[in-house]
PDB file of C-alpha atoms in Angstrom:
ATOM      1  CA  MET A   1       0.000   0.000   0.000  1.00 51.00           C
ATOM      2  CA  ASN A   2       1.345   3.480  -0.865  1.00 48.00           C
ATOM      3  CA  ARG A   3       2.740   5.677   1.863  1.00 48.00           C
ATOM      4  CA  ARG A   4       0.065   7.213   4.102  1.00 51.00           C
ATOM      5  CA  SER A   5      -2.854   5.755   2.101  1.00 51.00           C
ATOM      6  CA  VAL A   6      -3.373   3.191   4.878  1.00 51.00           C
ATOM      7  CA  LEU A   7      -4.908   5.865   7.115  1.00 55.00           C
ATOM      8  CA  ARG A   8      -7.442   6.950   4.531  1.00 47.00           C
ATOM      9  CA  ALA A   9      -8.343   3.337   3.763  1.00 50.00           C
ATOM     10  CA  GLY A  10      -8.838   2.591   7.440  1.00 52.00           C
ATOM     11  CA  ALA A  11     -11.012   5.614   8.035  1.00 45.00           C
ATOM     12  CA  GLY A  12     -13.195   4.557   5.111  1.00 40.00           C
ATOM     13  CA  LEU A  13     -14.472   1.538   7.098  1.00 36.00           C
ATOM     14  CA  LEU A  14     -14.040  -0.862   4.196  1.00 34.00           C
ATOM     15  CA  ALA A  15     -15.179  -4.468   4.167  1.00 31.00           C
ATOM     16  CA  GLY A  16     -17.422  -4.575   7.192  1.00 35.00           C
ATOM     17  CA  GLY A  17     -15.562  -2.116   9.387  1.00 38.00           C
ATOM     18  CA  ALA A  18     -18.593  -0.085  10.460  1.00 38.00           C
ATOM     19  CA  ALA A  19     -18.821   0.665  14.150  1.00 40.00           C
ATOM     20  CA  LEU A  20     -21.093  -1.534  16.226  1.00 40.00           C
ATOM     21  CA  THR A  21     -21.052   0.385  19.497  1.00 38.00           C
ATOM     22  CA  LEU A  22     -19.332   3.711  19.976  1.00 38.00           C
ATOM     23  CA  PRO A  23     -19.218   5.592  23.286  1.00 43.00           C
ATOM     24  CA  PRO A  24     -19.203   9.420  23.062  1.00 43.00           C
ATOM     25  CA  ALA A  25     -15.868  10.942  22.144  1.00 43.00           C
ATOM     26  CA  PRO A  26     -13.813  12.230  25.089  1.00 45.00           C
ATOM     27  CA  LEU A  27     -13.360  15.932  25.722  1.00 45.00           C
ATOM     28  CA  ALA A  28     -10.414  15.701  28.108  1.00 45.00           C
ATOM     29  CA  GLY A  29      -8.174  12.934  29.386  1.00 49.00           C
ATOM     30  CA  ALA A  30      -9.431   9.386  29.134  1.00 47.00           C
ATOM     31  CA  ALA A  31     -12.248   8.538  26.756  1.00 49.00           C
ATOM     32  CA  THR A  32     -15.799   8.349  28.042  1.00 50.00           C
ATOM     33  CA  ALA A  33     -15.924   4.717  29.020  1.00 51.00           C
ATOM     34  CA  THR A  34     -18.087   1.843  30.108  1.00 50.00           C
ATOM     35  CA  SER A  35     -17.162   0.605  33.566  1.00 51.00           C
ATOM     36  CA  ALA A  36     -17.068  -3.163  33.762  1.00 58.00           C
ATOM     37  CA  ALA A  37     -15.211  -6.112  35.214  1.00 83.00           C
ATOM     38  CA  ASP A  38     -11.542  -6.562  34.400  1.00 93.00           C
ATOM     39  CA  PRO A  39     -11.403  -7.243  30.630  1.00 97.00           C
ATOM     40  CA  THR A  40      -9.090 -10.217  31.269  1.00 97.00           C
ATOM     41  CA  ASP A  41     -11.547 -12.032  33.587  1.00 97.00           C
ATOM     42  CA  GLY A  42     -11.917 -15.565  32.236  1.00 96.00           C
ATOM     43  CA  TRP A  43      -8.937 -15.176  29.895  1.00 98.00           C
ATOM     44  CA  THR A  44      -5.614 -17.043  30.118  1.00 98.00           C
ATOM     45  CA  GLN A  45      -2.272 -15.256  29.881  1.00 98.00           C
ATOM     46  CA  THR A  46      -0.306 -17.006  27.160  1.00 97.00           C
ATOM     47  CA  SER A  47       3.310 -16.927  26.024  1.00 96.00           C
ATOM     48  CA  PHE A  48       4.187 -15.213  22.762  1.00 97.00           C
ATOM     49  CA  SER A  49       7.172 -14.419  20.599  1.00 97.00           C
ATOM     50  CA  TYR A  50       7.917 -11.666  18.122  1.00 97.00           C
ATOM     51  CA  SER A  51      10.342 -10.517  15.483  1.00 98.00           C
ATOM     52  CA  TRP A  52      11.484  -6.968  14.738  1.00 98.00           C
ATOM     53  CA  GLN A  53      10.720  -4.670  11.826  1.00 98.00           C
ATOM     54  CA  LYS A  54      12.951  -1.574  11.597  1.00 98.00           C
ATOM     55  CA  PRO A  55      14.647   0.501   8.894  1.00 98.00           C
ATOM     56  CA  TRP A  56      16.370  -2.094   6.743  1.00 98.00           C
ATOM     57  CA  ASN A  57      19.724  -0.292   6.662  1.00 98.00           C
ATOM     58  CA  LEU A  58      20.012   0.262  10.438  1.00 98.00           C
ATOM     59  CA  ASP A  59      20.779  -1.913  13.428  1.00 98.00           C
ATOM     60  CA  LEU A  60      17.925  -2.432  15.859  1.00 98.00           C
ATOM     61  CA  ALA A  61      19.909  -0.580  18.547  1.00 98.00           C
ATOM     62  CA  ASP A  62      19.753   2.544  16.364  1.00 98.00           C
ATOM     63  CA  ARG A  63      15.959   2.714  16.815  1.00 98.00           C
ATOM     64  CA  HIS A  64      15.210   0.683  19.964  1.00 98.00           C
ATOM     65  CA  ALA A  65      16.302   0.645  23.605  1.00 98.00           C
ATOM     66  CA  TYR A  66      15.282  -1.595  26.489  1.00 98.00           C
ATOM     67  CA  SER A  67      15.794  -0.663  30.141  1.00 98.00           C
ATOM     68  CA  GLY A  68      13.900  -1.192  33.387  1.00 98.00           C
ATOM     69  CA  GLY A  69      11.251  -3.287  31.675  1.00 98.00           C
ATOM     70  CA  VAL A  70      10.470  -0.566  29.111  1.00 98.00           C
ATOM     71  CA  HIS A  71      10.807  -0.964  25.350  1.00 98.00           C
ATOM     72  CA  ARG A  72      11.461   2.414  23.713  1.00 98.00           C
ATOM     73  CA  MET A  73      11.068   2.608  19.926  1.00 98.00           C
ATOM     74  CA  TRP A  74      11.534   5.599  17.652  1.00 98.00           C
ATOM     75  CA  VAL A  75      11.831   6.386  13.968  1.00 98.00           C
ATOM     76  CA  TYR A  76      12.227   9.412  11.682  1.00 98.00           C
ATOM     77  CA  ASP A  77      10.144  10.232   8.631  1.00 96.00           C
ATOM     78  CA  THR A  78      13.373  10.213   6.589  1.00 97.00           C
ATOM     79  CA  ASP A  79      14.236   6.630   7.614  1.00 98.00           C
ATOM     80  CA  GLU A  80      14.134   3.754   5.165  1.00 98.00           C
ATOM     81  CA  PRO A  81      11.223   1.267   5.213  1.00 97.00           C
ATOM     82  CA  PHE A  82      11.613  -2.169   6.815  1.00 97.00           C
ATOM     83  CA  GLU A  83      12.459  -3.789   3.478  1.00 96.00           C
ATOM     84  CA  GLU A  84      14.617  -2.348   0.726  1.00 97.00           C
ATOM     85  CA  GLY A  85      12.395  -1.145  -2.111  1.00 95.00           C
ATOM     86  CA  SER A  86       9.201  -1.100  -0.045  1.00 95.00           C
ATOM     87  CA  SER A  87       6.840   1.886  -0.467  1.00 95.00           C
ATOM     88  CA  THR A  88       5.615   1.679   3.149  1.00 95.00           C
ATOM     89  CA  ASP A  89       6.368   4.206   5.869  1.00 97.00           C
ATOM     90  CA  PRO A  90       9.343   3.833   8.232  1.00 98.00           C
ATOM     91  CA  ARG A  91       8.748   1.867  11.411  1.00 98.00           C
ATOM     92  CA  THR A  92      10.235   0.214  14.459  1.00 98.00           C
ATOM     93  CA  GLU A  93       7.761  -2.477  15.485  1.00 98.00           C
ATOM     94  CA  MET A  94       7.364  -5.808  17.220  1.00 98.00           C
ATOM     95  CA  ARG A  95       5.722  -8.225  14.798  1.00 98.00           C
ATOM     96  CA  TRP A  96       3.966 -10.777  17.009  1.00 98.00           C
ATOM     97  CA  LYS A  97       4.511 -14.356  15.825  1.00 97.00           C
ATOM     98  CA  VAL A  98       1.113 -15.658  16.911  1.00 96.00           C
ATOM     99  CA  ASP A  99      -0.801 -15.664  13.627  1.00 97.00           C
ATOM    100  CA  TYR A 100      -4.464 -16.632  13.900  1.00 98.00           C
ATOM    101  CA  ARG A 101      -7.657 -16.846  11.864  1.00 97.00           C
ATOM    102  CA  THR A 102     -10.288 -17.490  14.524  1.00 97.00           C
ATOM    103  CA  GLY A 103     -10.583 -17.430  18.297  1.00 97.00           C
ATOM    104  CA  GLU A 104     -10.403 -14.776  21.018  1.00 98.00           C
ATOM    105  CA  ARG A 105      -7.060 -13.015  21.405  1.00 98.00           C
ATOM    106  CA  MET A 106      -6.023  -9.958  23.395  1.00 98.00           C
ATOM    107  CA  TRP A 107      -3.030  -7.623  23.162  1.00 98.00           C
ATOM    108  CA  ASP A 108      -2.259  -5.851  26.450  1.00 98.00           C
ATOM    109  CA  ALA A 109       0.409  -3.278  27.380  1.00 98.00           C
ATOM    110  CA  ASP A 110       1.078  -0.029  29.179  1.00 98.00           C
ATOM    111  CA  VAL A 111       1.809   2.659  26.590  1.00 98.00           C
ATOM    112  CA  TYR A 112       3.689   5.968  26.811  1.00 98.00           C
ATOM    113  CA  LEU A 113       3.529   8.432  23.918  1.00 98.00           C
ATOM    114  CA  PRO A 114       6.071  11.287  24.118  1.00 98.00           C
ATOM    115  CA  SER A 115       4.877  14.765  23.159  1.00 98.00           C
ATOM    116  CA  GLY A 116       5.496  15.797  19.565  1.00 96.00           C
ATOM    117  CA  THR A 117       4.769  12.409  18.017  1.00 97.00           C
ATOM    118  CA  ASP A 118       2.347  13.091  15.172  1.00 97.00           C
ATOM    119  CA  GLY A 119       0.578  10.744  12.776  1.00 96.00           C
ATOM    120  CA  ALA A 120       2.112   7.518  14.093  1.00 97.00           C
ATOM    121  CA  SER A 121       0.470   4.132  14.656  1.00 98.00           C
ATOM    122  CA  PHE A 122       1.466   2.482  17.938  1.00 98.00           C
ATOM    123  CA  VAL A 123      -0.568  -0.751  17.791  1.00 98.00           C
ATOM    124  CA  GLN A 124      -2.469  -2.562  15.047  1.00 98.00           C
ATOM    125  CA  ILE A 125      -3.951  -5.875  13.951  1.00 98.00           C
ATOM    126  CA  LEU A 126      -2.360  -6.652  10.597  1.00 97.00           C
ATOM    127  CA  ARG A 127      -4.200  -8.881   8.120  1.00 97.00           C
ATOM    128  CA  GLY A 128      -1.183 -10.690   6.710  1.00 95.00           C
ATOM    129  CA  VAL A 129      -3.218 -12.956   4.414  1.00 96.00           C
ATOM    130  CA  HIS A 130      -6.549 -11.519   3.315  1.00 96.00           C
ATOM    131  CA  PRO A 131      -8.898 -11.657   0.318  1.00 95.00           C
ATOM    132  CA  SER A 132      -8.059  -9.362  -2.579  1.00 95.00           C
ATOM    133  CA  GLY A 133      -9.768  -6.006  -2.288  1.00 94.00           C
ATOM    134  CA  THR A 134     -10.064  -6.071   1.510  1.00 94.00           C
ATOM    135  CA  PRO A 135      -8.050  -3.839   3.882  1.00 95.00           C
ATOM    136  CA  ALA A 136      -4.647  -4.773   5.246  1.00 95.00           C
ATOM    137  CA  THR A 137      -5.592  -4.088   8.875  1.00 97.00           C
ATOM    138  CA  ASP A 138      -8.501  -4.750  11.217  1.00 98.00           C
ATOM    139  CA  ILE A 139      -7.633  -1.768  13.423  1.00 98.00           C
ATOM    140  CA  MET A 140      -4.867   0.781  13.987  1.00 98.00           C
ATOM    141  CA  LEU A 141      -4.507   3.179  16.910  1.00 98.00           C
ATOM    142  CA  ASN A 142      -2.729   6.388  15.948  1.00 98.00           C
ATOM    143  CA  VAL A 143      -1.564   9.396  17.933  1.00 98.00           C
ATOM    144  CA  TYR A 144      -1.621  13.010  16.712  1.00 98.00           C
ATOM    145  CA  ASP A 145       0.024  16.167  18.036  1.00 97.00           C
ATOM    146  CA  THR A 146      -3.220  17.926  18.963  1.00 97.00           C
ATOM    147  CA  GLY A 147      -5.167  18.216  22.216  1.00 97.00           C
ATOM    148  CA  GLY A 148      -2.162  17.244  24.295  1.00 98.00           C
ATOM    149  CA  GLY A 149      -1.909  14.005  22.321  1.00 98.00           C
ATOM    150  CA  THR A 150      -5.010  12.713  20.554  1.00 98.00           C
ATOM    151  CA  VAL A 151      -5.446   8.968  20.043  1.00 98.00           C
ATOM    152  CA  ARG A 152      -7.693   8.030  17.130  1.00 98.00           C
ATOM    153  CA  ARG A 153      -8.920   4.925  15.387  1.00 97.00           C
ATOM    154  CA  TYR A 154      -6.976   5.375  12.151  1.00 96.00           C
ATOM    155  CA  ASP A 155      -7.347   9.132  11.459  1.00 94.00           C
ATOM    156  CA  GLY A 156     -11.005   9.233  12.488  1.00 94.00           C
ATOM    157  CA  THR A 157     -12.756   8.465  15.781  1.00 95.00           C
ATOM    158  CA  VAL A 158     -11.203  10.201  18.797  1.00 97.00           C
ATOM    159  CA  LEU A 159     -10.617   7.766  21.653  1.00 98.00           C
ATOM    160  CA  ARG A 160      -8.526   9.907  24.002  1.00 98.00           C
ATOM    161  CA  THR A 161      -7.010  13.359  24.376  1.00 98.00           C
ATOM    162  CA  ASN A 162      -4.169  14.481  26.672  1.00 98.00           C
ATOM    163  CA  ALA A 163      -2.407  11.185  25.976  1.00 98.00           C
ATOM    164  CA  PHE A 164       1.136  12.579  25.782  1.00 98.00           C
ATOM    165  CA  ASP A 165       3.757  11.984  28.466  1.00 98.00           C
ATOM    166  CA  THR A 166       1.740   9.649  30.678  1.00 98.00           C
ATOM    167  CA  TRP A 167       1.456   5.884  31.032  1.00 98.00           C
ATOM    168  CA  PHE A 168      -1.937   4.334  30.282  1.00 98.00           C
ATOM    169  CA  ASN A 169      -2.984   0.750  29.710  1.00 98.00           C
ATOM    170  CA  VAL A 170      -4.294  -0.378  26.333  1.00 98.00           C
ATOM    171  CA  LYS A 171      -6.021  -3.668  25.604  1.00 98.00           C
ATOM    172  CA  ILE A 172      -7.281  -4.806  22.202  1.00 98.00           C
ATOM    173  CA  ALA A 173      -9.505  -7.889  22.313  1.00 98.00           C
ATOM    174  CA  HIS A 174     -10.348  -9.591  19.028  1.00 98.00           C
ATOM    175  CA  ALA A 175     -13.077 -12.210  18.699  1.00 98.00           C
ATOM    176  CA  ALA A 176     -12.200 -13.528  15.232  1.00 98.00           C
ATOM    177  CA  THR A 177     -14.548 -15.837  13.331  1.00 97.00           C
ATOM    178  CA  SER A 178     -14.809 -17.411   9.894  1.00 95.00           C
ATOM    179  CA  GLY A 179     -17.055 -14.475   9.009  1.00 95.00           C
ATOM    180  CA  THR A 180     -17.027 -10.999  10.539  1.00 96.00           C
ATOM    181  CA  GLY A 181     -15.685 -10.759  14.073  1.00 97.00           C
ATOM    182  CA  THR A 182     -15.483  -8.039  16.718  1.00 98.00           C
ATOM    183  CA  VAL A 183     -12.661  -5.849  18.016  1.00 98.00           C
ATOM    184  CA  LYS A 184     -12.874  -4.132  21.415  1.00 98.00           C
ATOM    185  CA  VAL A 185     -10.484  -1.471  22.694  1.00 98.00           C
ATOM    186  CA  TYR A 186      -9.995  -0.743  26.397  1.00 98.00           C
ATOM    187  CA  PHE A 187      -8.089   2.145  27.984  1.00 98.00           C
ATOM    188  CA  ASP A 188      -7.218   1.593  31.628  1.00 98.00           C
ATOM    189  CA  ASP A 189      -9.626  -1.380  31.630  1.00 97.00           C
ATOM    190  CA  SER A 190     -12.617   0.672  30.458  1.00 97.00           C
ATOM    191  CA  LEU A 191     -14.246  -0.028  27.096  1.00 98.00           C
ATOM    192  CA  VAL A 192     -13.818   2.863  24.654  1.00 98.00           C
ATOM    193  CA  LEU A 193     -14.589   1.261  21.283  1.00 98.00           C
ATOM    194  CA  THR A 194     -16.311  -1.759  19.737  1.00 98.00           C
ATOM    195  CA  VAL A 195     -16.083  -2.281  15.968  1.00 98.00           C
ATOM    196  CA  ALA A 196     -16.421  -5.060  13.437  1.00 97.00           C
ATOM    197  CA  ASP A 197     -13.267  -6.483  11.928  1.00 97.00           C
ATOM    198  CA  ARG A 198     -12.775  -6.649   8.147  1.00 96.00           C
ATOM    199  CA  GLY A 199     -13.801 -10.258   7.619  1.00 96.00           C
ATOM    200  CA  PRO A 200     -11.826 -13.489   7.245  1.00 97.00           C
ATOM    201  CA  ALA A 201      -8.030 -13.249   7.266  1.00 97.00           C
ATOM    202  CA  THR A 202      -4.880 -14.568   8.851  1.00 98.00           C
ATOM    203  CA  ARG A 203      -3.716 -11.801  11.140  1.00 97.00           C
ATOM    204  CA  TYR A 204      -1.306 -10.839  13.915  1.00 98.00           C
ATOM    205  CA  PHE A 205      -0.686  -8.015  16.369  1.00 98.00           C
ATOM    206  CA  LYS A 206       2.012  -5.382  15.943  1.00 98.00           C
ATOM    207  CA  ASN A 207       3.147  -2.667  18.302  1.00 98.00           C
ATOM    208  CA  GLY A 208       5.807  -0.017  18.122  1.00 98.00           C
ATOM    209  CA  VAL A 209       5.891   3.153  16.075  1.00 98.00           C
ATOM    210  CA  TYR A 210       4.868   3.274  12.398  1.00 98.00           C
ATOM    211  CA  ASN A 211       5.433   6.844  11.248  1.00 97.00           C
ATOM    212  CA  HIS A 212       2.803   8.162   8.817  1.00 94.00           C
ATOM    213  CA  GLY A 213       3.580  11.765   9.781  1.00 92.00           C
ATOM    214  CA  SER A 214       6.632  14.007   9.820  1.00 91.00           C
ATOM    215  CA  GLY A 215       9.697  14.345  11.993  1.00 95.00           C
ATOM    216  CA  ARG A 216      10.533  12.013  14.865  1.00 97.00           C
ATOM    217  CA  ALA A 217       7.964   9.601  16.320  1.00 98.00           C
ATOM    218  CA  GLU A 218       8.345   7.525  19.481  1.00 98.00           C
ATOM    219  CA  ALA A 219       6.330   5.069  21.586  1.00 98.00           C
ATOM    220  CA  ARG A 220       7.206   3.130  24.748  1.00 98.00           C
ATOM    221  CA  PHE A 221       5.767  -0.112  26.110  1.00 98.00           C
ATOM    222  CA  ARG A 222       5.936  -2.051  29.357  1.00 98.00           C
ATOM    223  CA  ASN A 223       4.067  -4.992  30.924  1.00 98.00           C
ATOM    224  CA  ILE A 224       3.311  -6.439  27.502  1.00 98.00           C
ATOM    225  CA  ALA A 225       1.004  -9.461  27.705  1.00 98.00           C
ATOM    226  CA  TYR A 226      -0.931 -11.794  25.442  1.00 98.00           C
ATOM    227  CA  TRP A 227      -4.243 -13.386  26.436  1.00 98.00           C
ATOM    228  CA  THR A 228      -6.443 -16.091  24.917  1.00 98.00           C
ATOM    229  CA  HIS A 229     -10.002 -17.150  25.718  1.00 96.00           C
TER     230      HIS A 229
END
């Protein structure tokens, strides 16, 4: 997909991506949310592995640091893509090696988004194998340099403002089926979004920083966990 077109495609809600339930957009701080039991109740924490995607001509240490349990990832808009000759945007991301087609899976981590990061994805469900003509992702969460750090679904629905320079927990739960499944997003264990996925596919989680904007983009992660149900 051409550079930056992924955001417009995502916002277009292609292939069954229309919202099912959408709480009101937040005005300040955390999104207006539905209080409920812990989203992981009844789930099992499961081991996972991952590989790295980073500018192809750089060492991982040039764009990633790990200290005190925190993964710090950054990238510049002038960096090379993850593969030589690719037309995609520069990134430093964990590519989770737990591909799935069906079942209930949850990505879980504390996230820190430094001020100034603009137009960068920090977590997504990538549809690695999907029918022709359907989108490449089921969901992407992006941060923009407005409102003290605005988190959006793609470049559309506002899920949180004042997100810069503070730790908050993010969970993405995906109930994938052989048809159209459901994706739920939780901030600090409160439900902020429920949407349909984009139909059958083989997919996987990714987190890091995928820079669709300009300048330097960074994201940090700690307490990363994977859950199944």
